[in-house]
Coordinates of C-alpha atoms in Angstrom, one line a residue:
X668 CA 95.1 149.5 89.4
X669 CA 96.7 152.3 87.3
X670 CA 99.9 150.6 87.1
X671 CA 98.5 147.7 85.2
X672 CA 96.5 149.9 83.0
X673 CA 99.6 151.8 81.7
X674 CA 101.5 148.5 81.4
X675 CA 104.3 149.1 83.4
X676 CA 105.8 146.1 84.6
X677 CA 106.2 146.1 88.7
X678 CA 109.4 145.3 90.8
X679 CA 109.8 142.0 91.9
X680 CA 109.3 142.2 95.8
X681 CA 112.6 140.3 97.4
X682 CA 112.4 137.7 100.4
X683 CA 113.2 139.7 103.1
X684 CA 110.4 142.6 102.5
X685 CA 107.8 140.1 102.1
X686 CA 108.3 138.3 105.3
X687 CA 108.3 142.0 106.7
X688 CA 105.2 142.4 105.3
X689 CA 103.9 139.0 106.7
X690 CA 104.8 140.2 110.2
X691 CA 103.5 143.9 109.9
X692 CA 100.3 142.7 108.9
X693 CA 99.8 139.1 109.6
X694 CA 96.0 139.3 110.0
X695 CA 94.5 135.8 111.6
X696 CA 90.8 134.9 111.8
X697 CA 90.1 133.8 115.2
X698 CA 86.5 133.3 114.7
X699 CA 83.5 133.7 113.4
X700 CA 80.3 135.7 114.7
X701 CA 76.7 136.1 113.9
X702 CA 74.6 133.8 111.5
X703 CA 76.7 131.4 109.0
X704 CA 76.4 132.0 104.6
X705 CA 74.4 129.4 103.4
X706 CA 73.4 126.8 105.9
X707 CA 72.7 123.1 104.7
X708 CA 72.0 120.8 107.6
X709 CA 72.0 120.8 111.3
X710 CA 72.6 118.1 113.6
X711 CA 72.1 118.2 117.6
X712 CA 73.9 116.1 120.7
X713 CA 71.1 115.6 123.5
X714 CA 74.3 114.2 125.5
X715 CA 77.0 116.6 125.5
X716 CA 74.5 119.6 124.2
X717 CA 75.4 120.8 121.3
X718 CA 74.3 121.7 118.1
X719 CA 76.2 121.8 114.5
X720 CA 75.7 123.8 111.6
X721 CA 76.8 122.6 108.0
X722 CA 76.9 125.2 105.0
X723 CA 77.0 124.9 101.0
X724 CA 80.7 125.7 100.9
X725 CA 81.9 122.9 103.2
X726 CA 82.2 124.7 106.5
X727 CA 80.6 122.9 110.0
X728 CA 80.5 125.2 112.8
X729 CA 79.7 123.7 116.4
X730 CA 78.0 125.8 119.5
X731 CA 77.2 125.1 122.9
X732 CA 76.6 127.5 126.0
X733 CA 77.2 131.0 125.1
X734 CA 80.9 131.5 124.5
X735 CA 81.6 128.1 123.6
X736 CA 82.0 128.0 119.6
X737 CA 84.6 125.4 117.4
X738 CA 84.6 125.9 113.0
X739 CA 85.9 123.5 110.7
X740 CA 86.2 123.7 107.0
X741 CA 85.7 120.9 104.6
X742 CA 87.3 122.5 101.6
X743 CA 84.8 120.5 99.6
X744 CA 81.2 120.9 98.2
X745 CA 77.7 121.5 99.8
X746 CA 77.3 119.3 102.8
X747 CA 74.1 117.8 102.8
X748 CA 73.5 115.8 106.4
X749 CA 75.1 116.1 109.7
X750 CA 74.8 113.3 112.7
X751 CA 76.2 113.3 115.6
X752 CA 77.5 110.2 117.3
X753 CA 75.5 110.9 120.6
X754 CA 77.7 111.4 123.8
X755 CA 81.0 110.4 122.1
X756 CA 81.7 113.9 120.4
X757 CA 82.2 112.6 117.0
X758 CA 79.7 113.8 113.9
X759 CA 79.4 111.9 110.7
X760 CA 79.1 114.5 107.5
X761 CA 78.1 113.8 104.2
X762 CA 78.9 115.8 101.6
X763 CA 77.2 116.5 97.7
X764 CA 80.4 114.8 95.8
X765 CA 79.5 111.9 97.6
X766 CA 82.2 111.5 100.3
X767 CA 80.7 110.3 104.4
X768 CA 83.4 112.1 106.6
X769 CA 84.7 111.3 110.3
X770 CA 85.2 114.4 112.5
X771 CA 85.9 114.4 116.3
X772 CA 86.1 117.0 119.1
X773 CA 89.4 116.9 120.6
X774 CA 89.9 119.0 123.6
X775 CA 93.4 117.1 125.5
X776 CA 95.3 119.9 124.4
X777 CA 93.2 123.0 123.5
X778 CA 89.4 122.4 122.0
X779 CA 89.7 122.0 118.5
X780 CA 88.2 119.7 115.7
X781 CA 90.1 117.0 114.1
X782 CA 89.5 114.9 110.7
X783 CA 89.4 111.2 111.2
X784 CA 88.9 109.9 107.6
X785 CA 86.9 109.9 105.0
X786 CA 84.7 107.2 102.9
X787 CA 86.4 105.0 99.8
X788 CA 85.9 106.8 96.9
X789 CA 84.2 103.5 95.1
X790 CA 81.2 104.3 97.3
X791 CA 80.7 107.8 96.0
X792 CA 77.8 107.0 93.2
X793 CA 75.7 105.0 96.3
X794 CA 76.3 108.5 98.2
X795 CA 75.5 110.6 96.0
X796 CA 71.9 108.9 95.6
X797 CA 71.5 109.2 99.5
X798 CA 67.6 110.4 100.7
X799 CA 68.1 109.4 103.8
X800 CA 70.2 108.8 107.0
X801 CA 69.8 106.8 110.1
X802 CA 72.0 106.0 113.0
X803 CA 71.6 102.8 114.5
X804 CA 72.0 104.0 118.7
X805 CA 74.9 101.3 118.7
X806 CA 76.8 104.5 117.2
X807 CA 78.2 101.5 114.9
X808 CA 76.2 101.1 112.2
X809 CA 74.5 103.9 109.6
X810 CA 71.6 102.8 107.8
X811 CA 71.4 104.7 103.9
X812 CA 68.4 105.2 102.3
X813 CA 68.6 106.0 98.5
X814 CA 66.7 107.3 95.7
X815 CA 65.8 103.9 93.9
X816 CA 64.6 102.3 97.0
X817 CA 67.9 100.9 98.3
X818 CA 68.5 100.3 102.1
X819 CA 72.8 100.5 102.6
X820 CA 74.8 99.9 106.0
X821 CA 77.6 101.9 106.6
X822 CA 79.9 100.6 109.1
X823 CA 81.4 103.4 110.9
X824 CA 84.4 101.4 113.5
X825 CA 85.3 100.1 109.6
X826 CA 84.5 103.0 108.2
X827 CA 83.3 100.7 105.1
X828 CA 80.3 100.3 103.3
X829 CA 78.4 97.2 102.7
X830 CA 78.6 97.3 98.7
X831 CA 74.9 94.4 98.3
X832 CA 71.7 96.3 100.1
X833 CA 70.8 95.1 103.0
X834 CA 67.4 95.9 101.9
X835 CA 67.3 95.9 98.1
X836 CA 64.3 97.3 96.3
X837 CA 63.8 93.4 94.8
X838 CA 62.8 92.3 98.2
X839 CA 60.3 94.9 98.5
X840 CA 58.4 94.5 95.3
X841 CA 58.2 91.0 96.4
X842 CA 56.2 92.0 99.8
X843 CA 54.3 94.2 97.5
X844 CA 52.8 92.3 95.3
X845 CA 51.9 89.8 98.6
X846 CA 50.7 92.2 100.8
X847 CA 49.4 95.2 98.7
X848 CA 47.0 93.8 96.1
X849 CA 48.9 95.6 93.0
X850 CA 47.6 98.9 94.5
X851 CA 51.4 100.0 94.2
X852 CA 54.5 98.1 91.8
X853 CA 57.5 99.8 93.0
X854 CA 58.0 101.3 96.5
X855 CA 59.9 104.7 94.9
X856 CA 62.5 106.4 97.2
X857 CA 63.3 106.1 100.6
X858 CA 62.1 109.1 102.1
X859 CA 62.5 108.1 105.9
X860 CA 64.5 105.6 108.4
X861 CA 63.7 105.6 111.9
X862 CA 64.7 103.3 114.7
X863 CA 62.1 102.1 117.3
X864 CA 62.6 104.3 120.4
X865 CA 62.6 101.1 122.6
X866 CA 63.3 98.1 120.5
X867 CA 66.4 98.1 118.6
X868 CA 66.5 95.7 116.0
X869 CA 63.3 97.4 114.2
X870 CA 63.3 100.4 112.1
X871 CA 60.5 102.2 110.3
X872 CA 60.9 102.9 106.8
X873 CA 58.5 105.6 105.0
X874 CA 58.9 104.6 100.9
X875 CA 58.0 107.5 98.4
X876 CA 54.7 105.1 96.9
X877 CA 52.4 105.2 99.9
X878 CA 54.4 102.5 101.5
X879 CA 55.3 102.3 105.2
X880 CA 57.1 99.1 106.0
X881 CA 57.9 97.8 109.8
X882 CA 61.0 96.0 110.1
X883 CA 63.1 93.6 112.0
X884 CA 67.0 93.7 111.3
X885 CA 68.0 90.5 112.8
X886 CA 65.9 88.6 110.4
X887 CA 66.1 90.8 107.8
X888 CA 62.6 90.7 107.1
X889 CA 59.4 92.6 107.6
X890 CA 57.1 92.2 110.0
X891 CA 54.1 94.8 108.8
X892 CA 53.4 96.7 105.7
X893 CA 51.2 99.9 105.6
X894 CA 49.4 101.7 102.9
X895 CA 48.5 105.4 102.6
X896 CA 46.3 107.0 99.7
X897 CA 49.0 109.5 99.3
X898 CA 53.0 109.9 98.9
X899 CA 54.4 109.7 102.2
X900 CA 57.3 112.7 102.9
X901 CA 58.2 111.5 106.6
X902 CA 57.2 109.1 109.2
X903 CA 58.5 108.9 113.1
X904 CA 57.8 106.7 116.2
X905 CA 55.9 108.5 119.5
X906 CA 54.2 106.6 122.4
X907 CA 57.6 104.8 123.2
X908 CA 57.1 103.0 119.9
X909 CA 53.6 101.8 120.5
X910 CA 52.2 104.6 117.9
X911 CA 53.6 105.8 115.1
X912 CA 53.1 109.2 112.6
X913 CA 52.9 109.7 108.7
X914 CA 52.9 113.1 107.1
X915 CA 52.2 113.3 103.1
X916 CA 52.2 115.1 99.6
X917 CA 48.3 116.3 100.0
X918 CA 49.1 118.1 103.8
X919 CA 47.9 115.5 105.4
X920 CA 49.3 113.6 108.4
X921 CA 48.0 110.3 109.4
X922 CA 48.2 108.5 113.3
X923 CA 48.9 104.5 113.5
X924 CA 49.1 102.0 116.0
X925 CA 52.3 100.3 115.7
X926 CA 50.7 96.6 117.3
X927 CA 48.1 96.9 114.7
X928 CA 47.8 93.9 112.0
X929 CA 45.6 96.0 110.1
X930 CA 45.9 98.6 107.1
X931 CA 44.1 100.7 109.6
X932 CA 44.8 104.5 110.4
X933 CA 43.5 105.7 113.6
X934 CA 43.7 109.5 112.6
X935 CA 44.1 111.2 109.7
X936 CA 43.5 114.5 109.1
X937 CA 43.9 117.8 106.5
X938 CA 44.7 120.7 109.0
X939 CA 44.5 123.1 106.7
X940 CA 42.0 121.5 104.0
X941 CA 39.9 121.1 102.7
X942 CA 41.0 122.5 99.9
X943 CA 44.2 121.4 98.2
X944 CA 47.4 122.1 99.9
X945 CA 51.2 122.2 100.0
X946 CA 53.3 118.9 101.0
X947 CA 53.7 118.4 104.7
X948 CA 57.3 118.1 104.7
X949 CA 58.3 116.4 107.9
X950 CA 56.3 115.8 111.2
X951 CA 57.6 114.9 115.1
X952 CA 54.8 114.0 117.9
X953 CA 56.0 114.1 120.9
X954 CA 53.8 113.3 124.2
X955 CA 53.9 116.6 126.7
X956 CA 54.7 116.8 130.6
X957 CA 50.6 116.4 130.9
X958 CA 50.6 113.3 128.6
X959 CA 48.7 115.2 125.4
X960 CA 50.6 114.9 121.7
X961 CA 52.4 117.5 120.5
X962 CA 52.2 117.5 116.8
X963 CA 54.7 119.6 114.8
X964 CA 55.1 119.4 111.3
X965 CA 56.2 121.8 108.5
X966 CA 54.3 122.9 105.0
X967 CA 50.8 121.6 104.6
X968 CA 49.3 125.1 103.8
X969 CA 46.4 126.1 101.6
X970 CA 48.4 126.4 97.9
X971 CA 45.9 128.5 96.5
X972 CA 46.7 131.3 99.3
X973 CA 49.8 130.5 101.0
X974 CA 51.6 128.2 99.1
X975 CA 54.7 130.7 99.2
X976 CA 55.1 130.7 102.8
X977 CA 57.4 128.7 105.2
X978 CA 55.6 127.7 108.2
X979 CA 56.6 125.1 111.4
X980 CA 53.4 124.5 112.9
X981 CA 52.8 123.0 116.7
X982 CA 49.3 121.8 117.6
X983 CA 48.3 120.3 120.9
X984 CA 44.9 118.9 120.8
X985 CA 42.8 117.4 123.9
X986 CA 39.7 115.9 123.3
X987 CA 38.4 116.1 127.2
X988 CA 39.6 119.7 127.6
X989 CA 39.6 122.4 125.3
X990 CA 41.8 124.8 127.5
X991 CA 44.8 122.5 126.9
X992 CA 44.3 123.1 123.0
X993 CA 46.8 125.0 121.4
X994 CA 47.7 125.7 117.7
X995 CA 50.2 128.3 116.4
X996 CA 51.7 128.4 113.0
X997 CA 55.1 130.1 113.3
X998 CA 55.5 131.7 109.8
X999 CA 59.3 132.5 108.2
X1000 CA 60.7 134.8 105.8
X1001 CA 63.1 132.1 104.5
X1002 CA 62.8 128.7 103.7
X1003 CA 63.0 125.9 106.3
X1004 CA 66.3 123.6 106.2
X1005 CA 65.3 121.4 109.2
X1006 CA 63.8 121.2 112.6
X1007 CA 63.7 118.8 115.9
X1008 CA 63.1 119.2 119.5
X1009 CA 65.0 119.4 123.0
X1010 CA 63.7 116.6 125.0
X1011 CA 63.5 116.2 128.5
X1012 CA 62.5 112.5 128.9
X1013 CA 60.4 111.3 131.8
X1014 CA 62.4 108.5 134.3
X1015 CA 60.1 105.9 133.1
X1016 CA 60.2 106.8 129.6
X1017 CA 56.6 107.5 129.2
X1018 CA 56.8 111.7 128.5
X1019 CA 59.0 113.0 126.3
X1020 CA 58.2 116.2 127.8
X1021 CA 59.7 118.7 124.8
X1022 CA 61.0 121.8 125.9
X1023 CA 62.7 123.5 122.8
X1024 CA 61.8 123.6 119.3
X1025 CA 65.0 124.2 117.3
X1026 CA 64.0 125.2 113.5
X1027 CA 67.1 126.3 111.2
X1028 CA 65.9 128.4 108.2
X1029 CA 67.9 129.5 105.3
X1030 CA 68.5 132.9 106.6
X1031 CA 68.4 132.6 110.4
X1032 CA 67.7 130.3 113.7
X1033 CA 64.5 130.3 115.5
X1034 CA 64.4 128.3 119.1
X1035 CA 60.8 128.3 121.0
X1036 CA 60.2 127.9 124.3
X1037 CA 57.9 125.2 124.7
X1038 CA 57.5 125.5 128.3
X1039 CA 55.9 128.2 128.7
X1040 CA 52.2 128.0 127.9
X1041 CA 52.4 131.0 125.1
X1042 CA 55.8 128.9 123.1
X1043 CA 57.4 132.5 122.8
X1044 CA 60.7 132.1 120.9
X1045 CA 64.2 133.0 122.9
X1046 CA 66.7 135.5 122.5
X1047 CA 69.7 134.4 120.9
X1048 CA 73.2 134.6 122.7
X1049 CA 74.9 134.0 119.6
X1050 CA 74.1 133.2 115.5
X1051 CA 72.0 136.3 115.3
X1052 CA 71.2 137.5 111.7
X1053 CA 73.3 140.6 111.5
X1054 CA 72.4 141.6 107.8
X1055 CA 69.2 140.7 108.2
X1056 CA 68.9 144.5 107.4
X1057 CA 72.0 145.7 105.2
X1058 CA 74.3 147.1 107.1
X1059 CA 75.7 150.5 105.9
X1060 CA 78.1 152.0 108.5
X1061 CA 79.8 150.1 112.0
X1062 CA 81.5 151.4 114.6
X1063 CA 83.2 150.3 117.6
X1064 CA 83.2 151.1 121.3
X1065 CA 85.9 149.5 123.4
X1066 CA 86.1 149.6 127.3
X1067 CA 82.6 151.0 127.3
X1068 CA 81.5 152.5 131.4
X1069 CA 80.4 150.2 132.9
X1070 CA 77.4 152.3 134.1
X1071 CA 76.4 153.2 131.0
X1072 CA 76.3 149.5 130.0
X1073 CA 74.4 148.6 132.8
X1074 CA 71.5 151.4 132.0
X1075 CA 71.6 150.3 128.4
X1076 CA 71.2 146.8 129.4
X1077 CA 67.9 147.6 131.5
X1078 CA 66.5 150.3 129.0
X1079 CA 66.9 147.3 126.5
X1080 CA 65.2 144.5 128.6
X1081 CA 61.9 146.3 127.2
X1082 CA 62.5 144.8 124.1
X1083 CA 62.7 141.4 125.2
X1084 CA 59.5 141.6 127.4
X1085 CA 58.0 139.1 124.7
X1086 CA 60.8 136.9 124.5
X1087 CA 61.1 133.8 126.7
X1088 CA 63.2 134.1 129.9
X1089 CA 64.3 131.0 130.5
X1090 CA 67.9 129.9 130.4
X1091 CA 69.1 129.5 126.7
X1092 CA 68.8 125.2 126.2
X1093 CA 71.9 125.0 124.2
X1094 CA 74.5 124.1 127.2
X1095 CA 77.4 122.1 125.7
X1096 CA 80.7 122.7 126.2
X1097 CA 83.6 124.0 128.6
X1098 CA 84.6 127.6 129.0
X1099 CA 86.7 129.4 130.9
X1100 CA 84.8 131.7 133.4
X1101 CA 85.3 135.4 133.5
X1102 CA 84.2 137.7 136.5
X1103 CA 81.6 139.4 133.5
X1104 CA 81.1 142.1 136.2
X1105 CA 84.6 143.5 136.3
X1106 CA 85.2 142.1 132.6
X1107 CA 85.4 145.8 130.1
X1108 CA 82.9 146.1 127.6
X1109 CA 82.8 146.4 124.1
X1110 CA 79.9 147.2 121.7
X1111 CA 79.5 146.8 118.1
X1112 CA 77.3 149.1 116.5
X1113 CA 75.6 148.5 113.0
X1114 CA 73.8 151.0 111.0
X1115 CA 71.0 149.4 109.1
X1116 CA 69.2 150.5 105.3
X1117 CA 65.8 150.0 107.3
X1118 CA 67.4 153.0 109.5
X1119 CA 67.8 151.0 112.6
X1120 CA 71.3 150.8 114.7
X1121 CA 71.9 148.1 116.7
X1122 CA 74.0 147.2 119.8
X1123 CA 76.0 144.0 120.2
X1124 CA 78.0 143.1 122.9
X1125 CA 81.1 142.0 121.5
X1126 CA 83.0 141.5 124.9
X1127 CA 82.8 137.7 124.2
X1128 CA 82.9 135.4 120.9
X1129 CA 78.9 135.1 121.5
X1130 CA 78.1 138.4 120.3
X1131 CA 74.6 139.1 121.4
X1132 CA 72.3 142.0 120.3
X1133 CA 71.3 143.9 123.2
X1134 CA 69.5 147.0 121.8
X1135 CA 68.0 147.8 118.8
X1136 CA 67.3 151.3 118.1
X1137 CA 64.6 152.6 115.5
X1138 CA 65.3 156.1 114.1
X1139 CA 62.4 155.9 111.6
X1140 CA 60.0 156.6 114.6
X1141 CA 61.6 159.6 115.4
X1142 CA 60.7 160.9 111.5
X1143 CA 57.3 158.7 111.0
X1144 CA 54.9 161.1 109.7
X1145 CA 50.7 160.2 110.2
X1146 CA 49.8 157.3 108.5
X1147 CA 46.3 156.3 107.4
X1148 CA 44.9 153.7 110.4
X1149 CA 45.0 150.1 108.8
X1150 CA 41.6 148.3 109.4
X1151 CA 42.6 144.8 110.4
X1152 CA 39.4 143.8 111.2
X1153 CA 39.1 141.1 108.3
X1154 CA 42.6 140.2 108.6
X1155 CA 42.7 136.8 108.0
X1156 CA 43.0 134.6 111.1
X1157 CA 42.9 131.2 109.7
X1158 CA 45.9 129.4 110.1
X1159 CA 47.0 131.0 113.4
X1160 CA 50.0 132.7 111.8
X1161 CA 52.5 133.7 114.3
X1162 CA 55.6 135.9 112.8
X1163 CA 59.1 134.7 114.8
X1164 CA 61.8 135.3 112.4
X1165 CA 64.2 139.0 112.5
X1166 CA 64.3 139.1 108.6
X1167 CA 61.3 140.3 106.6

């Protein structure tokens, strides 16, 4: 620094002691632990297990069973959606300058991602207008959903996009103004696309202006239209396509029957009214082991008191039993990017039987066992939020005793006694298995500005926590007792996130 400040200009370095250099201290990054900066989108494989992970600055990172961990980097802007070609370990990723790329899992050689190609850039003004994404389950054709109302297809063998709408906003004015009785001119945005879980030449589309529309791709034409006193944010099937679910701009969701001619809701419903509140943002039912709904949806708070909070909320309603009725509201720090369940479908197709809820956040993951009767969330083997308190000091421990590992381990399990202990549901991938008992140790340790210190096992590329120590109680002096007796219990307000 001092050298440039007094002006003097530096020696040219020759060849031969920069490629010395290069070798001394040829640094490589082999990968990449804890929580990634940024996250955009998140995409999951119910066939091969796996989840992915796209950030603003272009990188996709890829996990499976503990220990099992690929990265690639874009080089390119924010990417916006991520969708996996199920079972054929390929992912489609669209990115904010308006380019659809091809990526593909290659493990012949060693495990490693490759880039297949990328979309024309003539297409990149229809991209860039993209509100929604749907893959048809032929894994051959991706339906886009714009901002004016558009309906693209994208064919992926060609890797080529249609340039004329398959369903142009024209065509649904026209079944507007037939079906609608001017209640509504133009159908605004296209906020949802979802195929039929069953029958797959229909889709459900959720437009923007209170319109649902039902229809059939082989004849290109509807066969119902549905209309909602509110802006609809998302829609999806449930009931093996017999039912489906709205949720909308007033926190409202609304329950159809799909075989219904009818403009006729079966349930609607304000859970946290009646007062005005936030936007649901995005709802899943999903029918339990038992047979009751699940409902999950996100927002739809009170605005006057809660309208700065981020809240996933799951409620499981029986009408004939009240002791199967549950209702939590798991409340974040951060905001929520996306969320979507772990299924474990029933032989005959009747139960999707959820056992995960997966919900990424700006700032961290969250997973929630929704086995067990009190949906406690799981300990994560790997993407933990390691900053979630500053960290102000590190140090390392290598080829820790192995007794003293094994005394920390079980001192620690105290402060997972409210965590789920079921095996993590992430599962994907191939590793190659280490005898973990003979295997040396190595910690991480992380001093924190909340005055914490934290373990992580850093044996393996997972790099779980394992013990969290809290030296404030140590120098906690007596605090005045907090009356929570009028604490406010309306929603059910459940805290689940490490950041606060």
């Amino acid at each position: 620094m001092f050298k440039f400040k007094l002006g003097r200009k530096q020696p040219e370095e020759n060849e031969s002691r920069r490629r010395l250099q290069k070798e001394l201290f040829g640094f490589n990054k082999i990968c990449d632990r804890g929580f990634p900066s940024h996250p955009s989108a998140i995409a999951y494989d119910s066939q091969l297990k796996l989840i992915a992970i796209g950030t603003h600055t272009g990188e996709i990172r890829i996990y499976g069973q503990p220990n099992f961990q690929l990265s690639y980097d874009l080089n390119t802007s924010s990417i916006r959606k991520i969708i996996f070609l199920n079972g054929i370990a390929r992912l489609l990723v669209l990115t904010s300058d308006g380019y659809l790329h091809l990526l593909e899992i290659n493990n012949l050689n060693t495990i490693h991602i490759d880039h297949l190609c990328t979309s024309n850039e003539d297409i990149g003004m229809i991209l860039k207008n993209t509100q929604t994404l749907c893959l048809l389950r032929n894994n051959l054709n991706l339906l886009i959903g714009l901002n004016n109302g558009n309906i693209y297809s994208f064919n992926i063998e060609n890797f080529s996009l249609n340039t004329n709408p398959i369903i142009p906003t024209e065509t649904i004015e026209k079944i507007i103004v037939e079906n609608c009785s001017g209640r509504i001119i133009h159908p605004g945005s296209v906020q949802s696309i979802v195929q039929h879980p069953i029958n797959d030449d229909k889709i459900l589309i959720g437009y923007k202006n209170t319109l649902i529309v039902h229809w059939d791709l082989p004849s290109n034409s509807h066969d119902r239209t549905y209309i909602y006193k509110q802006e609809v944010e998302s829609v999806c099937w449930y009931n093996q396509g017999r039912n489906f679910a709205t949720c909308h701009s007033n926190g409202s969701y609304a329950l159809w029957d799909a075989k219904q001619q009818l403009n006729i809701v079966e349930i609607e419903k304000i859970p946290y009214g009646p007062y005005p509140c936030t936007p649901m943002t995005k709802i899943d039912v999903k029918i339990m082991r038992n047979g009751d709904p699940l409902i999950i949806f996100s927002g739809g708070l009170p605005r006057s008191s809660y309208s700065n909070k981020h809240t996933v909320s799951c409620l499981c309603e029986n009408e004939h039993n009240n002791e199967r009725t549950r209702h939590v509201t798991f409340d974040f720090t951060t905001g929520i990017i996306d969320f979507f369940t772990i299924d474990k479908l029933s032989n005959d197709g009747s139960r999707d039987d959820p056992q995960s809820l997966v919900i990424l956040l700006h700032e961290e993951i969250v997973m929630i066992d929704l086995i067990t009767d009190s949906w406690p969330s799981y300990p994560l083997p790997y993407l933990n939020s390691i900053h979630a308190s500053p960290v102000i000091c590190t140090t390392f421990a290598c080829n820790v005793n192995q007794e003293f590992y094994k005394k920390l381990i079980n001192y620690a399990s105290i402060q997972f006694e409210d965590y789920s202990d079921r095996k993590w549901p992430i599962t994907g991938g191939e590793i190659t298995k280490i005898e973990h008992d003979s295997q040396q140790k190595h910690l991480l340790l992380t001093g924190h500005e909340d005055g914490s210190v934290q373990f992580w096992d850093v044996t393996n590329i997972s790099m779980p926590l394992i013990y969290k120590l809290k030296t404030s109680d140590y120098f906690q002096i007596e605090q005045p007792i907090n009356d929570d007796t009028d604490e406010e219990t309306w929603p059910p307000f459940r805290k689940v996130c490490v950041i606060y």
